[in-house]
Amino acid sequence: MRSRLATLAALTLTLLTLAPPAHGQWTNRYKQVGSGHHVYLEGYELPTLASGPMDPAPSPDGSRLAVTSQGWIWLVDLQSRIATQLTDGGPMDSRPRWSADGSELVFLRDDGRDTWIVVKNLDTGEESVAVDTDAIELDPSFGPDGSIWYASGENGPIGIWRLDRRTGERTPHRSAGRVSRRPQVSPAGDRLLFKQNVDQIVVRDLATDQDRVVYRGRILSQTEPALSPDGRRVVYQVPQAQGDGWELRLASLDRPGPAVLLTGGGDRLPLAPAWSPDGAWIWFAEAGRDEVFRLHRIPATGGAVQEFPVASWVPSAARGTLRLTTSSAGEPGPVAARVSVLDAEGHPLFPKGRQPRFDGQTGTVFFYSGGVVELEAPAGEVTVTVARGLAVPTVTRSAMVTPGGRVDVAIGLEPVWNAQAAGWLSGDQHFHMNYGGPYRLGPEDLGPVLEGEDLDVGTPLVANLHERFGEQQWFGWGDRGEAPLVRFGQEVRSHFLGHIGLIGVDELFWPWVWGPGYQVYGRDDRANWEVTAHARAQGGLASYVHPADADPFGDPAAPGLPVELIADGVLGDVQALEIACLWTDEIGTAEVWYHLLNLGWPVAATAGSDVMLNFYRTMAPGTTRTYVHTG
């Protein structure tokens, strides 16, 4: 396998698939927040469309839970365990919170381009828009005086705001950094709890305006702190110090000190914790390996985690079943494909157990079908769009779903080019299977995704999330012995010298990170040539990945190239260069490549999407890829 991968990488032809903007390849639909990679902000901070219950919010009387599922709000009766659909429509609804008297819910509404805050009166069913600017709004909650606290990017960075519902006045509160969100005010109105940036949980004394850090960490990507009903305790989930799991912890705000571990670690990914109104239980949601979220609760005093299954789901409108079969000319039987399904109001639909994904550049919600798939849909017209890789034009069909009935839709794809028949294979040589998202994916989840994009080779790279070095158990994982071929590689990330992608190596390079910005290895003075030598010694390939954000030779404002790239290029230590990637400008990177080739050294061209597959908000893998002629 190693020699095959090395040969494939050495004989590359890179297909640049998207018209590049001025800087980098990926552009965002939501309003830009500060500087930095917007795809991370969207993946970590914006809501997730999910199968199964998410965002649990207990009612003040303890009789019901408001949850999110399939992009709508549902009310779960805790006695019968029956979930009844509360909202509908085209946009996605999420993150509900109750008013003190239980008569209203405030929640987030998201149309794939903007978010805004809605209040629903549960007695009348009437909805009203509370806050709607052209910026991102997040995480509304009621204060004890009936005001609404929320996060908004109205002033640039996403900060904490308060809406006085009597006067309509919106007041910003002091915030630091790019993102502050998840505001919650204590019942006495004297404390404000919120998450600040991606690295700390903060409690503010509203009388003195003094902040105290409750917890500080690195890349708290899915952390959502929850304030107890008495305002004296906080529960939050943070990444496990070693391993890939998350821990649910309990801390006192009156007596600062070590937090109590309630549950977590291993394969646990407890998300969106919420307190029962009596303070006895902590609810949370967690996705299983089947990519379906389920409700759980644990006593606030500690103990065993209890799963709380929903007995049945009662939709607001009659439903039927859509059965979709996809085929491709010249291939026997059904084929895997990338599928998007919208109901009559434009709301995305997806099957239970299939992770939905959102392309932040096009606004498309999609999932992968193995060739035949069934899903529930509201009665009425549905629109189905099917794609498969780059050489297959998308096909769109409409169908009518009848109440209680099943409609069969068969879509035949017509490739404009059969790459394999012409002797070519394609691969995405840089993506990440898990990278801080709400799902825990395994190698068995990659097959349908790669097949749905008509990729022959996938090389997911294990990479650090600051001081956490995850997915080591998959390095060297043996694939199924059939296409698509999967072989894990590694991304070694010295931010100062430049990131290196390793493909076709049998041993990890240590340390994964070093140089300025890293606590332990911050003064490590090793060079990237050690990484390239590590790959060469194993018959693998080392590639400088996403090296140029713009044309460094034609754009005076272009950021500098990786510090060691030129030196390694002159000395012949650059084995490969990633020409096309999510983050970078292909034309600028190609200019760098041509200059390296002109030095007389053979530098292979590679391409990879740098997709984080366990995000909801992520582009499709293979949107940038490498084509190789195998003879």
Tab-separated table of C-alpha atoms in Angstrom, residues 42-371:
chain	number	residue	atom	x	y	z
A	42	GLU	CA	-19.623	28.245	12.048
A	43	GLY	CA	-18.692	24.652	12.868
A	44	TYR	CA	-18.124	25.289	16.575
A	45	GLU	CA	-20.542	28.077	17.500
A	46	LEU	CA	-23.613	27.847	15.245
A	47	PRO	CA	-26.365	25.259	15.812
A	48	THR	CA	-26.286	21.724	14.457
A	49	LEU	CA	-29.050	20.125	12.413
A	50	ALA	CA	-29.466	16.660	13.883
A	51	SER	CA	-31.461	13.461	13.896
A	52	GLY	CA	-32.871	12.746	17.341
A	53	PRO	CA	-33.336	15.165	20.263
A	54	MET	CA	-30.823	17.965	20.821
A	55	ASP	CA	-30.699	21.132	22.977
A	56	PRO	CA	-32.825	19.824	25.901
A	57	ALA	CA	-34.593	22.583	27.872
A	58	PRO	CA	-36.744	21.510	30.876
A	59	SER	CA	-39.926	23.515	31.500
A	60	PRO	CA	-40.174	25.500	34.774
A	61	ASP	CA	-42.771	23.077	36.166
A	62	GLY	CA	-40.643	20.050	35.275
A	63	SER	CA	-43.335	18.383	33.177
A	64	ARG	CA	-41.884	18.846	29.684
A	65	LEU	CA	-38.693	19.180	27.709
A	66	ALA	CA	-38.289	21.437	24.716
A	67	VAL	CA	-35.851	19.805	22.296
A	68	THR	CA	-34.573	20.292	18.787
A	69	SER	CA	-34.840	17.566	16.172
A	70	GLN	CA	-34.682	17.685	12.362
A	71	GLY	CA	-34.445	21.474	12.564
A	72	TRP	CA	-37.722	22.025	14.450
A	73	ILE	CA	-38.685	22.499	18.099
A	74	TRP	CA	-40.592	19.663	19.805
A	75	LEU	CA	-42.165	19.358	23.266
A	76	VAL	CA	-41.553	16.063	25.066
A	77	ASP	CA	-44.024	15.090	27.795
A	78	LEU	CA	-41.887	13.522	30.519
A	79	GLN	CA	-44.660	11.181	31.663
A	80	SER	CA	-45.714	9.737	28.317
A	81	ARG	CA	-42.361	10.413	26.602
A	82	ILE	CA	-44.260	11.556	23.514
A	83	ALA	CA	-42.686	14.375	21.487
A	84	THR	CA	-45.060	16.783	19.735
A	85	GLN	CA	-43.831	19.089	16.982
A	86	LEU	CA	-44.119	22.757	17.954
A	87	THR	CA	-42.578	24.694	15.062
A	88	ASP	CA	-42.444	24.150	11.321
A	89	GLY	CA	-41.464	26.051	8.202
A	90	GLY	CA	-38.393	26.302	6.017
A	91	PRO	CA	-35.679	27.649	8.374
A	92	MET	CA	-34.007	25.625	11.099
A	93	ASP	CA	-35.076	26.222	14.737
A	94	SER	CA	-32.804	25.408	17.679
A	95	ARG	CA	-31.614	26.201	21.227
A	96	PRO	CA	-34.983	26.811	22.944
A	97	ARG	CA	-35.283	28.339	26.426
A	98	TRP	CA	-38.377	28.846	28.627
A	99	SER	CA	-39.763	31.977	30.234
A	100	ALA	CA	-40.008	31.889	34.035
A	101	ASP	CA	-43.767	31.253	33.982
A	102	GLY	CA	-43.574	28.620	31.224
A	103	SER	CA	-45.827	30.552	28.844
A	104	GLU	CA	-43.181	31.348	26.215
A	105	LEU	CA	-40.221	29.834	24.449
A	106	VAL	CA	-37.404	31.863	22.961
A	107	PHE	CA	-35.233	30.160	20.339
A	108	LEU	CA	-32.908	30.642	17.406
A	109	ARG	CA	-34.050	30.575	13.777
A	110	ASP	CA	-31.555	29.973	10.977
A	111	ASP	CA	-32.136	30.112	7.211
A	112	GLY	CA	-28.611	29.110	6.170
A	113	ARG	CA	-27.496	32.695	5.610
A	114	ASP	CA	-28.515	34.516	8.794
A	115	THR	CA	-29.845	33.765	12.272
A	116	TRP	CA	-32.424	35.642	14.329
A	117	ILE	CA	-34.316	35.274	17.617
A	118	VAL	CA	-37.983	34.278	17.839
A	119	VAL	CA	-40.412	34.131	20.773
A	120	LYS	CA	-43.356	31.729	20.683
A	121	ASN	CA	-46.382	32.113	22.956
A	122	LEU	CA	-47.394	28.591	23.939
A	123	ASP	CA	-50.948	29.615	24.859
A	124	THR	CA	-51.818	31.332	21.572
A	125	GLY	CA	-49.252	29.745	19.255
A	126	GLU	CA	-48.264	33.227	18.067
A	127	GLU	CA	-44.656	33.835	17.034
A	128	SER	CA	-42.847	37.175	17.086
A	129	VAL	CA	-39.346	38.196	16.056
A	130	ALA	CA	-37.451	39.538	19.051
A	131	VAL	CA	-34.089	40.374	17.447
A	132	ASP	CA	-33.136	40.326	13.780
A	133	THR	CA	-30.067	42.131	12.467
A	134	ASP	CA	-27.934	41.378	9.438
A	135	ALA	CA	-25.378	39.808	11.799
A	136	ILE	CA	-25.290	36.419	13.514
A	137	GLU	CA	-27.493	36.114	16.618
A	138	LEU	CA	-27.097	33.171	19.009
A	139	ASP	CA	-28.236	31.592	22.289
A	140	PRO	CA	-31.225	33.572	23.595
A	141	SER	CA	-32.429	33.095	27.180
A	142	PHE	CA	-34.855	34.915	29.468
A	143	GLY	CA	-33.592	36.994	32.366
A	144	PRO	CA	-35.487	36.999	35.693
A	145	ASP	CA	-37.142	40.335	34.759
A	146	GLY	CA	-38.442	39.013	31.431
A	147	SER	CA	-35.648	40.558	29.365
A	148	ILE	CA	-33.908	38.483	26.707
A	149	TRP	CA	-30.161	37.954	26.898
A	150	TYR	CA	-28.444	36.787	23.734
A	151	ALA	CA	-25.247	36.900	21.678
A	152	SER	CA	-24.927	39.015	18.534
A	153	GLY	CA	-22.345	40.185	16.024
A	154	GLU	CA	-24.200	43.457	15.470
A	155	ASN	CA	-21.142	45.491	16.544
A	156	GLY	CA	-18.598	43.266	14.783
A	157	PRO	CA	-17.411	40.545	17.186
A	158	ILE	CA	-20.121	38.324	18.647
A	159	GLY	CA	-20.784	39.691	22.127
A	160	ILE	CA	-23.395	39.593	24.894
A	161	TRP	CA	-26.524	41.750	24.546
A	162	ARG	CA	-29.710	42.402	26.532
A	163	LEU	CA	-33.131	43.168	25.047
A	164	ASP	CA	-35.620	45.100	27.195
A	165	ARG	CA	-38.917	43.739	25.883
A	166	ARG	CA	-40.907	46.646	27.354
A	167	THR	CA	-38.974	49.355	25.511
A	168	GLY	CA	-37.378	47.345	22.697
A	169	GLU	CA	-33.973	48.764	23.636
A	170	ARG	CA	-30.976	46.545	22.861
A	171	THR	CA	-27.925	47.049	25.076
A	172	PRO	CA	-24.484	45.519	24.445
A	173	HIS	CA	-22.479	44.261	27.398
A	174	ARG	CA	-18.714	44.291	27.583
A	175	SER	CA	-17.276	41.292	25.762
A	176	ALA	CA	-13.761	40.265	24.809
A	177	GLY	CA	-12.418	38.490	21.767
A	178	ARG	CA	-14.141	37.273	18.656
A	179	VAL	CA	-17.037	35.301	20.187
A	180	SER	CA	-18.815	35.513	23.545
A	181	ARG	CA	-22.062	33.568	23.775
A	182	ARG	CA	-24.423	31.355	25.832
A	183	PRO	CA	-25.424	34.132	28.301
A	184	GLN	CA	-27.458	33.136	31.374
A	185	VAL	CA	-28.492	35.398	34.253
A	186	SER	CA	-28.982	34.087	37.783
A	187	PRO	CA	-32.501	34.147	39.315
A	188	ALA	CA	-31.409	36.999	41.621
A	189	GLY	CA	-30.206	38.990	38.616
A	190	ASP	CA	-26.741	39.446	40.142
A	191	ARG	CA	-24.647	37.079	37.987
A	192	LEU	CA	-24.096	36.595	34.282
A	193	LEU	CA	-22.557	33.333	33.066
A	194	PHE	CA	-21.247	33.005	29.520
A	195	LYS	CA	-18.654	31.348	27.320
A	196	GLN	CA	-15.903	33.678	26.111
A	197	ASN	CA	-14.061	32.836	22.904
A	198	VAL	CA	-13.132	29.168	22.524
A	199	ASP	CA	-11.072	28.964	25.673
A	200	GLN	CA	-12.932	30.005	28.831
A	201	ILE	CA	-16.151	30.106	30.842
A	202	VAL	CA	-16.720	33.390	32.670
A	203	VAL	CA	-19.056	34.558	35.440
A	204	ARG	CA	-19.632	38.312	35.808
A	205	ASP	CA	-20.818	40.112	38.937
A	206	LEU	CA	-23.388	42.490	37.446
A	207	ALA	CA	-23.169	44.834	40.439
A	208	THR	CA	-19.395	45.351	40.254
A	209	ASP	CA	-18.912	44.453	36.578
A	210	GLN	CA	-16.043	42.165	37.590
A	211	ASP	CA	-15.326	38.934	35.727
A	212	ARG	CA	-14.016	35.686	37.130
A	213	VAL	CA	-12.873	32.766	34.984
A	214	VAL	CA	-14.637	29.549	35.964
A	215	TYR	CA	-12.718	27.353	33.542
A	216	ARG	CA	-9.969	27.951	31.012
A	217	GLY	CA	-8.915	25.497	28.300
A	218	ARG	CA	-7.917	25.299	24.630
A	219	ILE	CA	-10.459	24.882	21.844
A	220	LEU	CA	-13.641	24.380	23.881
A	221	SER	CA	-15.374	23.725	20.589
A	222	GLN	CA	-18.669	22.289	21.833
A	223	THR	CA	-18.655	23.637	25.415
A	224	GLU	CA	-21.988	25.104	26.525
A	225	PRO	CA	-22.088	25.972	30.254
A	226	ALA	CA	-25.409	25.755	32.099
A	227	LEU	CA	-26.265	27.768	35.220
A	228	SER	CA	-28.138	25.950	38.001
A	229	PRO	CA	-31.663	27.128	38.954
A	230	ASP	CA	-30.344	28.667	42.189
A	231	GLY	CA	-27.537	30.447	40.329
A	232	ARG	CA	-24.842	28.912	42.531
A	233	ARG	CA	-23.453	26.092	40.395
A	234	VAL	CA	-22.470	25.545	36.802
A	235	VAL	CA	-22.222	22.383	34.740
A	236	TYR	CA	-20.169	22.293	31.576
A	237	GLN	CA	-18.563	19.804	29.239
A	238	VAL	CA	-14.897	20.006	28.244
A	239	PRO	CA	-12.524	17.831	26.223
A	240	GLN	CA	-10.868	14.936	27.976
A	241	ALA	CA	-7.225	15.711	28.787
A	242	GLN	CA	-6.105	12.474	27.115
A	243	GLY	CA	-8.170	10.795	24.435
A	244	ASP	CA	-11.012	11.914	22.227
A	245	GLY	CA	-13.917	11.975	24.693
A	246	TRP	CA	-15.611	14.813	26.564
A	247	GLU	CA	-16.213	15.184	30.291
A	248	LEU	CA	-19.265	16.631	32.041
A	249	ARG	CA	-18.148	18.595	35.099
A	250	LEU	CA	-19.871	20.390	37.966
A	251	ALA	CA	-18.401	23.470	39.687
A	252	SER	CA	-19.477	25.836	42.460
A	253	LEU	CA	-19.633	29.575	41.802
A	254	ASP	CA	-19.680	30.402	45.522
A	255	ARG	CA	-16.605	28.344	46.355
A	256	PRO	CA	-14.163	28.425	43.441
A	257	GLY	CA	-12.044	25.329	43.200
A	258	PRO	CA	-11.720	22.012	41.373
A	259	ALA	CA	-14.752	20.804	39.462
A	260	VAL	CA	-16.431	17.456	40.069
A	261	LEU	CA	-16.355	14.940	37.223
A	262	LEU	CA	-19.911	13.688	36.662
A	263	THR	CA	-19.378	11.532	33.568
A	264	GLY	CA	-17.437	11.404	30.356
A	265	GLY	CA	-14.215	10.324	28.782
A	266	GLY	CA	-13.783	7.341	26.509
A	267	ASP	CA	-16.424	7.417	23.808
A	268	ARG	CA	-18.732	9.837	25.639
A	269	LEU	CA	-19.641	13.130	23.961
A	270	PRO	CA	-22.164	14.794	26.315
A	271	LEU	CA	-23.465	17.997	24.713
A	272	ALA	CA	-25.826	20.869	25.558
A	273	PRO	CA	-26.287	20.244	29.320
A	274	ALA	CA	-29.365	21.691	31.068
A	275	TRP	CA	-30.643	21.573	34.659
A	276	SER	CA	-34.000	20.288	35.812
A	277	PRO	CA	-35.941	23.097	37.556
A	278	ASP	CA	-35.442	21.525	40.989
A	279	GLY	CA	-31.672	21.266	40.454
A	280	ALA	CA	-31.710	17.494	40.978
A	281	TRP	CA	-30.914	16.360	37.430
A	282	ILE	CA	-28.717	17.413	34.561
A	283	TRP	CA	-29.961	16.637	31.085
A	284	PHE	CA	-27.741	16.358	28.024
A	285	ALA	CA	-27.797	15.044	24.472
A	286	GLU	CA	-25.309	12.677	22.903
A	287	ALA	CA	-24.905	11.205	19.436
A	288	GLY	CA	-24.442	7.451	19.120
A	289	ARG	CA	-22.237	5.708	16.621
A	290	ASP	CA	-25.338	5.535	14.420
A	291	GLU	CA	-25.175	9.380	14.210
A	292	VAL	CA	-28.515	9.752	16.026
A	293	PHE	CA	-28.782	11.971	19.117
A	294	ARG	CA	-30.429	10.674	22.285
A	295	LEU	CA	-31.463	12.235	25.588
A	296	HIS	CA	-29.653	11.380	28.809
A	297	ARG	CA	-29.752	12.602	32.380
A	298	ILE	CA	-27.547	12.213	35.433
A	299	PRO	CA	-28.140	13.180	39.073
A	300	ALA	CA	-26.475	16.470	39.970
A	301	THR	CA	-24.987	14.670	42.964
A	302	GLY	CA	-23.359	12.120	40.642
A	303	GLY	CA	-24.334	8.594	39.739
A	304	ALA	CA	-25.250	6.504	36.743
A	305	VAL	CA	-26.211	8.092	33.436
A	306	GLN	CA	-29.781	7.274	32.436
A	307	GLU	CA	-30.857	7.213	28.803
A	308	PHE	CA	-34.306	8.740	28.284
A	309	PRO	CA	-35.755	7.362	25.044
A	310	VAL	CA	-38.541	9.250	23.298
A	311	ALA	CA	-41.461	6.856	22.844
A	312	SER	CA	-42.895	8.466	19.698
A	313	TRP	CA	-42.754	11.619	17.604
A	314	VAL	CA	-45.998	13.337	16.610
A	315	PRO	CA	-45.453	15.678	13.644
A	316	SER	CA	-47.544	18.789	13.068
A	317	ALA	CA	-48.577	17.627	9.586
A	318	ALA	CA	-49.227	14.294	7.918
A	319	ARG	CA	-46.196	12.525	6.557
A	320	GLY	CA	-45.318	9.936	3.984
A	321	THR	CA	-42.191	8.142	2.842
A	322	LEU	CA	-39.776	8.967	0.053
A	323	ARG	CA	-37.724	6.070	-1.331
A	324	LEU	CA	-34.801	7.175	-3.480
A	325	THR	CA	-32.685	4.962	-5.739
A	326	THR	CA	-29.614	6.349	-7.488
A	327	SER	CA	-27.799	4.745	-10.402
A	328	SER	CA	-25.062	5.764	-12.803
A	329	ALA	CA	-24.645	4.990	-16.481
A	330	GLY	CA	-22.214	2.157	-17.054
A	331	GLU	CA	-22.254	0.914	-13.443
A	332	PRO	CA	-24.280	-2.073	-12.286
A	333	GLY	CA	-26.861	-1.633	-9.536
A	334	PRO	CA	-27.477	1.382	-7.314
A	335	VAL	CA	-24.551	3.717	-6.598
A	336	ALA	CA	-23.708	5.904	-3.626
A	337	ALA	CA	-24.386	9.603	-4.069
A	338	ARG	CA	-24.601	12.971	-2.349
A	339	VAL	CA	-28.283	13.841	-1.830
A	340	SER	CA	-30.216	16.973	-0.893
A	341	VAL	CA	-33.950	16.819	-0.152
A	342	LEU	CA	-36.196	19.835	0.530
A	343	ASP	CA	-39.862	19.848	1.501
A	344	ALA	CA	-42.417	22.252	0.012
A	345	GLU	CA	-41.293	25.051	2.340
A	346	GLY	CA	-37.610	24.564	1.623
A	347	HIS	CA	-36.805	22.774	4.885
A	348	PRO	CA	-34.018	20.180	4.501
A	349	LEU	CA	-34.933	16.541	5.107
A	350	PHE	CA	-32.658	13.591	5.787
A	351	PRO	CA	-32.985	9.951	6.906
A	352	LYS	CA	-32.572	8.876	10.496
A	353	GLY	CA	-29.040	7.644	11.058
A	354	ARG	CA	-27.515	9.667	8.220
A	355	GLN	CA	-25.417	12.632	9.354
A	356	PRO	CA	-26.622	15.785	7.612
A	357	ARG	CA	-24.027	18.276	6.459
A	358	PHE	CA	-24.281	21.923	5.456
A	359	ASP	CA	-22.117	23.479	2.758
A	360	GLY	CA	-21.510	26.992	4.081
A	361	GLN	CA	-20.589	28.272	0.636
A	362	THR	CA	-23.665	27.131	-1.298
A	363	GLY	CA	-26.169	26.835	1.575
A	364	THR	CA	-26.992	23.228	0.648
A	365	VAL	CA	-27.847	20.628	3.300
A	366	PHE	CA	-26.891	17.152	2.099
A	367	PHE	CA	-26.346	13.562	3.208
A	368	TYR	CA	-24.888	10.435	1.626
A	369	SER	CA	-26.934	7.562	0.286
A	370	GLY	CA	-25.502	4.114	-0.306
A	371	GLY	CA	-27.687	3.826	-3.404
